């Protein structure tokens, strides 16, 4: 299971020399580190915060008497109570914090007006705001997320790698992402300025996803985190080449941000229990396990005020980690 980085643990990692931190599980993955060397003036071309509202995690159950308890174990989780105003507030706060941290780390941050007024961006259309994506999470897991941009940026742009969509609907978004990437690179070359693209995906539950399931099934806990693999910072250098730093261990904060409840009905549980017993009897009789598995549904309700504070805190911690690594590449 990917290790969650709490606020204390993450600051401990950041405080250690690189040589010492390298001995531990690396919290980020860096691609093209040399491309960031010498880049000190930047502009933020994209800053998108995604919010997962629904996820389905599953695994093949193993073991059991003569294969009687095979089948698929599923956990279906849904978050309610998060309004568009709450998501916009989190995104605006995360963006303002990111720019402040970027400036404090020694970067000269230019306003986005020159970028979006440049001819390279003239034909690049914004993605829908907000942007809904059916996302492919880890193997065997999928979800639905809504992305917001800061009020300070005129367009919601994404570049390849910022999301992993599932289904035919993502084809058009992938094409638009490719065009946006080319336009941002063109601006970086002509202006001699690095362009930064950031994407954070906020998760509301802490599932033990495929590859980390306990024998009894999927463990689902409440919490807020910036997810691994789907959160990253990309620097497009004046050379047009990229440095990409990807979060590899979820950055989590603990607190009373959401309320969790088992939403599985009594009828669902009874039906699954009966089916699993039938599967066991069939296996004993030599008929083979029927492999019904089990499904659990979990409902999460956001607490207004606390949810925004927790999500913004997780994003701030992620920014501290990513900007710290980016600055070290200069």
mmCIF file of C-alpha atoms in Angstrom:
data_model
loop_
_atom_site.group_PDB
_atom_site.id
_atom_site.type_symbol
_atom_site.label_atom_id
_atom_site.label_comp_id
_atom_site.label_asym_id
_atom_site.label_seq_id
_atom_site.Cartn_x
_atom_site.Cartn_y
_atom_site.Cartn_z
ATOM 1 C CA UNK A 1 0.000 0.000 0.000
ATOM 2 C CA UNK A 2 1.220 3.484 -0.761
ATOM 3 C CA UNK A 3 2.270 5.131 2.465
ATOM 4 C CA UNK A 4 0.227 8.160 3.485
ATOM 5 C CA UNK A 5 2.295 11.227 4.328
ATOM 6 C CA UNK A 6 0.888 13.010 7.348
ATOM 7 C CA UNK A 7 1.746 16.667 7.931
ATOM 8 C CA UNK A 8 4.335 15.769 10.574
ATOM 9 C CA UNK A 9 5.873 12.955 8.565
ATOM 10 C CA UNK A 10 6.134 15.038 5.426
ATOM 11 C CA UNK A 11 7.882 17.934 7.139
ATOM 12 C CA UNK A 12 10.268 15.435 8.699
ATOM 13 C CA UNK A 13 11.157 14.155 5.230
ATOM 14 C CA UNK A 14 11.622 17.679 3.883
ATOM 15 C CA UNK A 15 13.892 18.559 6.786
ATOM 16 C CA UNK A 16 16.249 15.663 6.105
ATOM 17 C CA UNK A 17 19.198 15.926 3.713
ATOM 18 C CA UNK A 18 18.469 14.393 0.325
ATOM 19 C CA UNK A 19 20.924 11.560 0.968
ATOM 20 C CA UNK A 20 19.050 10.514 4.095
ATOM 21 C CA UNK A 21 15.574 10.921 2.601
ATOM 22 C CA UNK A 22 16.617 8.770 -0.355
ATOM 23 C CA UNK A 23 16.969 5.812 2.011
ATOM 24 C CA UNK A 24 13.260 6.003 2.777
ATOM 25 C CA UNK A 25 10.307 5.532 0.454
ATOM 26 C CA UNK A 26 10.679 8.350 -2.069
ATOM 27 C CA UNK A 27 7.563 10.572 -1.855
ATOM 28 C CA UNK A 28 7.990 11.937 -5.393
ATOM 29 C CA UNK A 29 9.157 10.823 -8.821
ATOM 30 C CA UNK A 30 11.146 13.277 -10.928
ATOM 31 C CA UNK A 31 11.353 13.121 -14.723
ATOM 32 C CA UNK A 32 13.625 15.427 -16.751
ATOM 33 C CA UNK A 33 15.329 17.067 -13.749
ATOM 34 C CA UNK A 34 18.017 18.742 -15.893
ATOM 35 C CA UNK A 35 15.378 20.721 -17.789
ATOM 36 C CA UNK A 36 14.639 22.851 -14.712
ATOM 37 C CA UNK A 37 18.225 23.979 -14.263
ATOM 38 C CA UNK A 38 18.662 27.727 -14.512
ATOM 39 C CA UNK A 39 14.929 28.515 -14.704
ATOM 40 C CA UNK A 40 14.162 31.245 -12.181
ATOM 41 C CA UNK A 41 11.384 33.250 -13.862
ATOM 42 C CA UNK A 42 8.048 31.480 -14.283
ATOM 43 C CA UNK A 43 4.365 31.979 -14.893
ATOM 44 C CA UNK A 44 1.559 29.653 -13.829
ATOM 45 C CA UNK A 45 -0.394 28.581 -16.901
ATOM 46 C CA UNK A 46 -2.581 25.949 -15.267
ATOM 47 C CA UNK A 47 -3.538 25.118 -11.702
ATOM 48 C CA UNK A 48 -6.323 22.589 -11.387
ATOM 49 C CA UNK A 49 -7.761 20.966 -8.294
ATOM 50 C CA UNK A 50 -9.864 17.854 -8.748
ATOM 51 C CA UNK A 51 -12.294 16.479 -6.180
ATOM 52 C CA UNK A 52 -13.192 12.791 -6.138
ATOM 53 C CA UNK A 53 -16.881 12.270 -5.417
ATOM 54 C CA UNK A 54 -17.309 8.613 -6.184
ATOM 55 C CA UNK A 55 -14.983 5.643 -6.297
ATOM 56 C CA UNK A 56 -15.309 1.907 -6.733
ATOM 57 C CA UNK A 57 -12.474 -0.275 -5.532
ATOM 58 C CA UNK A 58 -12.375 -4.002 -6.081
ATOM 59 C CA UNK A 59 -10.163 -7.031 -5.799
ATOM 60 C CA UNK A 60 -10.422 -10.733 -6.466
ATOM 61 C CA UNK A 61 -10.823 -12.519 -3.147
ATOM 62 C CA UNK A 62 -8.558 -15.509 -2.700
ATOM 63 C CA UNK A 63 -8.327 -18.494 -0.376
ATOM 64 C CA UNK A 64 -11.279 -20.130 1.327
ATOM 65 C CA UNK A 65 -12.281 -23.760 1.513
ATOM 66 C CA UNK A 66 -11.883 -25.286 -1.931
ATOM 67 C CA UNK A 67 -12.230 -21.831 -3.498
ATOM 68 C CA UNK A 68 -15.604 -21.285 -1.888
ATOM 69 C CA UNK A 69 -14.945 -17.678 -1.025
ATOM 70 C CA UNK A 70 -13.741 -16.491 -4.408
ATOM 71 C CA UNK A 71 -15.383 -13.705 -6.327
ATOM 72 C CA UNK A 72 -14.869 -9.976 -6.210
ATOM 73 C CA UNK A 73 -14.794 -7.788 -3.128
ATOM 74 C CA UNK A 74 -15.965 -4.241 -3.838
ATOM 75 C CA UNK A 75 -16.134 -1.021 -1.889
ATOM 76 C CA UNK A 76 -18.321 1.730 -3.338
ATOM 77 C CA UNK A 77 -17.788 5.141 -1.742
ATOM 78 C CA UNK A 78 -19.659 8.368 -2.355
ATOM 79 C CA UNK A 79 -19.132 11.889 -1.023
ATOM 80 C CA UNK A 80 -21.998 14.339 -0.627
ATOM 81 C CA UNK A 81 -22.347 17.826 0.780
ATOM 82 C CA UNK A 82 -19.540 19.531 -1.160
ATOM 83 C CA UNK A 83 -20.923 22.540 -3.019
ATOM 84 C CA UNK A 84 -19.421 24.314 -6.046
ATOM 85 C CA UNK A 85 -18.696 27.281 -3.779
ATOM 86 C CA UNK A 86 -16.709 25.057 -1.415
ATOM 87 C CA UNK A 87 -14.634 23.597 -4.252
ATOM 88 C CA UNK A 88 -13.930 27.017 -5.728
ATOM 89 C CA UNK A 89 -12.872 28.289 -2.304
ATOM 90 C CA UNK A 90 -10.434 25.394 -1.883
ATOM 91 C CA UNK A 91 -8.994 25.929 -5.373
ATOM 92 C CA UNK A 92 -8.537 29.681 -4.910
ATOM 93 C CA UNK A 93 -6.885 29.188 -1.519
ATOM 94 C CA UNK A 94 -4.584 26.463 -2.853
ATOM 95 C CA UNK A 95 -3.550 28.633 -5.821
ATOM 96 C CA UNK A 96 -2.831 31.712 -3.705
ATOM 97 C CA UNK A 97 -0.786 29.584 -1.310
ATOM 98 C CA UNK A 98 1.123 27.972 -4.189
ATOM 99 C CA UNK A 99 2.078 31.315 -5.761
ATOM 100 C CA UNK A 100 3.140 32.680 -2.360
ATOM 101 C CA UNK A 101 5.326 29.631 -1.708
ATOM 102 C CA UNK A 102 6.782 29.812 -5.211
ATOM 103 C CA UNK A 103 7.768 33.458 -4.698
ATOM 104 C CA UNK A 104 9.146 32.763 -1.229
ATOM 105 C CA UNK A 105 11.352 30.018 -2.664
ATOM 106 C CA UNK A 106 13.134 32.506 -4.929
ATOM 107 C CA UNK A 107 11.187 32.316 -8.178
ATOM 108 C CA UNK A 108 10.158 35.494 -9.998
ATOM 109 C CA UNK A 109 6.471 34.806 -10.695
ATOM 110 C CA UNK A 110 4.970 36.734 -13.598
ATOM 111 C CA UNK A 111 1.243 37.358 -13.920
ATOM 112 C CA UNK A 112 -0.655 35.129 -16.292
ATOM 113 C CA UNK A 113 -1.914 38.054 -18.402
ATOM 114 C CA UNK A 114 1.052 37.973 -20.796
ATOM 115 C CA UNK A 115 0.728 34.223 -21.241
ATOM 116 C CA UNK A 116 -2.976 34.159 -22.017
ATOM 117 C CA UNK A 117 -2.689 37.250 -24.208
ATOM 118 C CA UNK A 118 0.019 35.677 -26.353
ATOM 119 C CA UNK A 119 -0.716 34.555 -29.914
ATOM 120 C CA UNK A 120 0.261 30.979 -29.021
ATOM 121 C CA UNK A 121 -2.776 30.740 -26.747
ATOM 122 C CA UNK A 122 -5.211 32.528 -29.069
ATOM 123 C CA UNK A 123 -6.698 29.344 -30.516
ATOM 124 C CA UNK A 124 -6.577 27.281 -27.326
ATOM 125 C CA UNK A 125 -10.005 26.896 -25.789
ATOM 126 C CA UNK A 126 -10.602 26.335 -22.124
ATOM 127 C CA UNK A 127 -11.854 22.960 -20.954
ATOM 128 C CA UNK A 128 -15.295 22.991 -19.377
ATOM 129 C CA UNK A 129 -15.413 24.735 -16.000
ATOM 130 C CA UNK A 130 -15.985 22.805 -13.850
ATOM 131 C CA UNK A 131 -14.573 19.770 -15.668
ATOM 132 C CA UNK A 132 -16.103 16.377 -14.892
ATOM 133 C CA UNK A 133 -13.935 13.334 -15.645
ATOM 134 C CA UNK A 134 -14.507 9.625 -15.229
ATOM 135 C CA UNK A 135 -11.062 8.748 -13.969
ATOM 136 C CA UNK A 136 -9.158 5.482 -13.951
ATOM 137 C CA UNK A 137 -7.505 5.154 -10.556
ATOM 138 C CA UNK A 138 -5.274 2.241 -9.657
ATOM 139 C CA UNK A 139 -5.786 -1.191 -11.186
ATOM 140 C CA UNK A 140 -9.328 -2.340 -10.524
ATOM 141 C CA UNK A 141 -10.409 1.078 -9.246
ATOM 142 C CA UNK A 142 -12.281 3.908 -10.893
ATOM 143 C CA UNK A 143 -13.945 7.097 -9.853
ATOM 144 C CA UNK A 144 -15.612 10.364 -10.786
ATOM 145 C CA UNK A 145 -13.907 13.691 -10.200
ATOM 146 C CA UNK A 146 -14.708 17.358 -10.773
ATOM 147 C CA UNK A 147 -11.880 19.798 -11.526
ATOM 148 C CA UNK A 148 -11.849 23.523 -10.795
ATOM 149 C CA UNK A 149 -9.460 26.302 -11.839
ATOM 150 C CA UNK A 150 -8.565 29.380 -9.776
ATOM 151 C CA UNK A 151 -10.667 32.481 -10.329
ATOM 152 C CA UNK A 152 -7.423 34.297 -11.183
ATOM 153 C CA UNK A 153 -6.817 32.226 -14.325
ATOM 154 C CA UNK A 154 -9.043 32.769 -17.380
ATOM 155 C CA UNK A 155 -8.945 29.192 -18.675
ATOM 156 C CA UNK A 156 -8.830 25.637 -17.409
ATOM 157 C CA UNK A 157 -6.012 23.985 -19.326
ATOM 158 C CA UNK A 158 -4.604 20.511 -18.920
ATOM 159 C CA UNK A 159 -1.616 18.859 -20.531
ATOM 160 C CA UNK A 160 -1.007 15.149 -21.218
ATOM 161 C CA UNK A 161 -0.476 13.251 -17.995
ATOM 162 C CA UNK A 162 -2.570 15.567 -15.841
ATOM 163 C CA UNK A 163 -5.408 13.049 -15.787
ATOM 164 C CA UNK A 164 -6.132 9.475 -16.778
ATOM 165 C CA UNK A 165 -9.663 9.380 -18.108
ATOM 166 C CA UNK A 166 -11.703 6.264 -18.687
ATOM 167 C CA UNK A 167 -14.101 5.746 -21.572
ATOM 168 C CA UNK A 168 -14.573 7.390 -24.954
ATOM 169 C CA UNK A 169 -15.333 10.796 -23.451
ATOM 170 C CA UNK A 170 -11.676 11.316 -22.559
ATOM 171 C CA UNK A 171 -10.481 11.183 -26.195
ATOM 172 C CA UNK A 172 -11.437 14.802 -26.900
ATOM 173 C CA UNK A 173 -9.887 15.971 -23.632
ATOM 174 C CA UNK A 174 -6.641 14.189 -24.471
ATOM 175 C CA UNK A 175 -6.492 15.936 -27.849
ATOM 176 C CA UNK A 176 -7.131 19.327 -26.216
ATOM 177 C CA UNK A 177 -4.424 18.588 -23.640
ATOM 178 C CA UNK A 178 -1.909 17.943 -26.403
ATOM 179 C CA UNK A 179 -2.744 21.234 -28.087
ATOM 180 C CA UNK A 180 -2.490 23.137 -24.800
ATOM 181 C CA UNK A 181 0.917 21.597 -24.073
ATOM 182 C CA UNK A 182 2.251 22.665 -27.476
ATOM 183 C CA UNK A 183 0.932 26.211 -27.026
ATOM 184 C CA UNK A 184 2.439 26.577 -23.552
ATOM 185 C CA UNK A 185 5.784 25.314 -24.838
ATOM 186 C CA UNK A 186 5.652 27.818 -27.712
ATOM 187 C CA UNK A 187 5.080 30.652 -25.261
ATOM 188 C CA UNK A 188 7.896 29.452 -22.996
ATOM 189 C CA UNK A 189 10.319 29.495 -25.940
ATOM 190 C CA UNK A 190 9.282 32.888 -27.298
ATOM 191 C CA UNK A 191 9.091 34.633 -23.900
ATOM 192 C CA UNK A 192 12.073 32.912 -22.320
ATOM 193 C CA UNK A 193 9.931 32.138 -19.280
ATOM 194 C CA UNK A 194 9.208 28.822 -17.600
ATOM 195 C CA UNK A 195 5.529 27.806 -17.585
ATOM 196 C CA UNK A 196 4.172 25.857 -14.636
ATOM 197 C CA UNK A 197 1.263 23.414 -14.750
ATOM 198 C CA UNK A 198 -0.111 21.991 -11.496
ATOM 199 C CA UNK A 199 -2.805 19.404 -10.861
ATOM 200 C CA UNK A 200 -3.971 18.121 -7.470
ATOM 201 C CA UNK A 201 -6.576 15.400 -6.984
ATOM 202 C CA UNK A 202 -8.259 15.436 -3.565
ATOM 203 C CA UNK A 203 -9.549 12.126 -2.205
ATOM 204 C CA UNK A 204 -12.069 11.906 0.630
ATOM 205 C CA UNK A 205 -11.406 8.336 1.701
ATOM 206 C CA UNK A 206 -8.323 6.297 2.423
ATOM 207 C CA UNK A 207 -8.944 2.977 0.725
ATOM 208 C CA UNK A 208 -6.437 0.190 0.758
ATOM 209 C CA UNK A 209 -6.606 -0.144 -2.995
ATOM 210 C CA UNK A 210 -5.591 -3.151 -5.139
ATOM 211 C CA UNK A 211 -2.286 -4.644 -4.111
ATOM 212 C CA UNK A 212 -2.860 -3.788 -0.460
ATOM 213 C CA UNK A 213 -6.057 -5.532 0.558
ATOM 214 C CA UNK A 214 -6.370 -7.330 3.846
ATOM 215 C CA UNK A 215 -7.710 -10.907 3.801
ATOM 216 C CA UNK A 216 -11.095 -9.667 4.918
ATOM 217 C CA UNK A 217 -11.546 -7.292 1.999
ATOM 218 C CA UNK A 218 -11.140 -3.581 1.396
ATOM 219 C CA UNK A 219 -10.512 -1.281 4.314
ATOM 220 C CA UNK A 220 -12.074 2.153 3.878
ATOM 221 C CA UNK A 221 -11.354 5.041 6.228
ATOM 222 C CA UNK A 222 -12.328 8.693 6.082
ATOM 223 C CA UNK A 223 -9.768 11.435 5.593
ATOM 224 C CA UNK A 224 -8.527 13.978 3.061
ATOM 225 C CA UNK A 225 -5.447 13.598 0.918
ATOM 226 C CA UNK A 226 -3.732 14.754 -2.249
ATOM 227 C CA UNK A 227 -3.556 11.503 -4.169
ATOM 228 C CA UNK A 228 -0.459 9.800 -5.456
ATOM 229 C CA UNK A 229 0.182 9.463 -9.212
ATOM 230 C CA UNK A 230 -2.614 11.908 -10.153
ATOM 231 C CA UNK A 231 -1.084 14.993 -8.512
ATOM 232 C CA UNK A 232 1.998 16.676 -9.942
ATOM 233 C CA UNK A 233 3.822 19.822 -11.022
ATOM 234 C CA UNK A 234 5.201 20.276 -14.533
ATOM 235 C CA UNK A 235 7.706 22.944 -15.486
ATOM 236 C CA UNK A 236 7.916 23.702 -19.216
ATOM 237 C CA UNK A 237 11.322 25.325 -19.578
ATOM 238 C CA UNK A 238 12.217 28.019 -22.162
ATOM 239 C CA UNK A 239 13.835 25.172 -24.091
ATOM 240 C CA UNK A 240 10.388 23.636 -24.498
ATOM 241 C CA UNK A 241 11.429 20.583 -22.498
ATOM 242 C CA UNK A 242 9.674 19.496 -19.309
ATOM 243 C CA UNK A 243 10.564 18.645 -15.725
ATOM 244 C CA UNK A 244 7.770 16.690 -14.058
ATOM 245 C CA UNK A 245 7.553 15.989 -10.337
ATOM 246 C CA UNK A 246 4.814 13.513 -9.431
ATOM 247 C CA UNK A 247 3.458 12.789 -5.958
ATOM 248 C CA UNK A 248 4.101 9.103 -5.214
ATOM 249 C CA UNK A 249 2.827 8.883 -1.625
ATOM 250 C CA UNK A 250 -0.559 10.455 -0.775
ATOM 251 C CA UNK A 251 -0.220 13.657 1.254
ATOM 252 C CA UNK A 252 -2.856 13.275 3.961
ATOM 253 C CA UNK A 253 -4.229 15.371 6.788
ATOM 254 C CA UNK A 254 -6.173 14.026 9.711
ATOM 255 C CA UNK A 255 -9.217 15.639 11.258
ATOM 256 C CA UNK A 256 -12.992 15.701 11.401
ATOM 257 C CA UNK A 257 -13.572 16.714 7.778
ATOM 258 C CA UNK A 258 -16.209 14.186 6.750
ATOM 259 C CA UNK A 259 -18.593 11.773 8.411
ATOM 260 C CA UNK A 260 -18.477 8.151 7.281
ATOM 261 C CA UNK A 261 -21.350 5.676 7.364
ATOM 262 C CA UNK A 262 -21.928 2.165 6.068
ATOM 263 C CA UNK A 263 -24.592 2.712 3.398
ATOM 264 C CA UNK A 264 -25.101 -0.977 2.618
ATOM 265 C CA UNK A 265 -28.708 -1.953 3.231
ATOM 266 C CA UNK A 266 -29.682 -4.832 5.468
ATOM 267 C CA UNK A 267 -31.132 -6.607 2.441
ATOM 268 C CA UNK A 268 -27.834 -6.268 0.561
ATOM 269 C CA UNK A 269 -25.861 -7.739 3.439
ATOM 270 C CA UNK A 270 -28.322 -10.604 3.932
ATOM 271 C CA UNK A 271 -28.319 -11.440 0.214
ATOM 272 C CA UNK A 272 -24.530 -11.458 0.063
ATOM 273 C CA UNK A 273 -24.271 -13.573 3.195
ATOM 274 C CA UNK A 274 -26.715 -16.125 1.799
ATOM 275 C CA UNK A 275 -24.910 -16.210 -1.535
ATOM 276 C CA UNK A 276 -21.544 -16.785 0.113
ATOM 277 C CA UNK A 277 -22.945 -19.610 2.248
ATOM 278 C CA UNK A 278 -24.395 -21.168 -0.903
ATOM 279 C CA UNK A 279 -21.008 -20.895 -2.552
ATOM 280 C CA UNK A 280 -19.393 -22.646 0.402
ATOM 281 C CA UNK A 281 -21.894 -25.507 0.333
ATOM 282 C CA UNK A 282 -21.414 -25.898 -3.400
ATOM 283 C CA UNK A 283 -17.670 -26.181 -2.906
ATOM 284 C CA UNK A 284 -18.066 -28.798 -0.169
ATOM 285 C CA UNK A 285 -20.329 -30.779 -2.487
ATOM 286 C CA UNK A 286 -17.613 -30.732 -5.119
ATOM 287 C CA UNK A 287 -19.448 -28.304 -7.394
ATOM 288 C CA UNK A 288 -16.832 -25.587 -7.111
ATOM 289 C CA UNK A 289 -17.120 -22.241 -5.372
ATOM 290 C CA UNK A 290 -19.706 -19.918 -6.885
ATOM 291 C CA UNK A 291 -17.500 -16.911 -6.109
ATOM 292 C CA UNK A 292 -20.133 -14.354 -5.167
ATOM 293 C CA UNK A 293 -17.733 -12.125 -3.230
ATOM 294 C CA UNK A 294 -19.217 -9.160 -1.381
ATOM 295 C CA UNK A 295 -19.956 -5.483 -1.868
ATOM 296 C CA UNK A 296 -20.043 -2.705 0.694
ATOM 297 C CA UNK A 297 -21.279 0.837 0.150
ATOM 298 C CA UNK A 298 -19.952 3.771 2.158
ATOM 299 C CA UNK A 299 -21.453 7.246 2.379
ATOM 300 C CA UNK A 300 -19.308 10.250 3.294
ATOM 301 C CA UNK A 301 -20.811 13.613 4.197
ATOM 302 C CA UNK A 302 -18.564 16.678 4.113
ATOM 303 C CA UNK A 303 -18.565 19.058 7.057
ATOM 304 C CA UNK A 304 -18.787 22.630 5.709
ATOM 305 C CA UNK A 305 -15.835 24.740 6.790
ATOM 306 C CA UNK A 306 -13.820 21.777 8.043
ATOM 307 C CA UNK A 307 -13.756 20.143 4.604
ATOM 308 C CA UNK A 308 -12.418 23.257 2.870
ATOM 309 C CA UNK A 309 -9.817 23.786 5.578
ATOM 310 C CA UNK A 310 -8.617 20.173 5.371
ATOM 311 C CA UNK A 311 -8.488 20.081 1.566
ATOM 312 C CA UNK A 312 -6.604 23.391 1.387
ATOM 313 C CA UNK A 313 -4.155 22.155 4.023
ATOM 314 C CA UNK A 314 -3.451 18.963 2.069
ATOM 315 C CA UNK A 315 -2.845 21.020 -1.082
ATOM 316 C CA UNK A 316 -0.529 23.379 0.820
ATOM 317 C CA UNK A 317 1.545 20.479 2.132
ATOM 318 C CA UNK A 318 1.781 19.039 -1.375
ATOM 319 C CA UNK A 319 2.908 22.432 -2.681
ATOM 320 C CA UNK A 320 5.603 22.649 -0.019
ATOM 321 C CA UNK A 321 6.956 19.273 -1.045
ATOM 322 C CA UNK A 322 6.806 19.850 -4.807
ATOM 323 C CA UNK A 323 8.166 23.404 -4.795
ATOM 324 C CA UNK A 324 10.967 22.284 -2.507
ATOM 325 C CA UNK A 325 11.979 19.582 -4.966
ATOM 326 C CA UNK A 326 11.607 21.902 -7.960
ATOM 327 C CA UNK A 327 13.761 24.573 -6.336
ATOM 328 C CA UNK A 328 16.493 22.033 -5.673
ATOM 329 C CA UNK A 329 16.690 21.346 -9.413
ATOM 330 C CA UNK A 330 17.717 24.921 -10.204
#
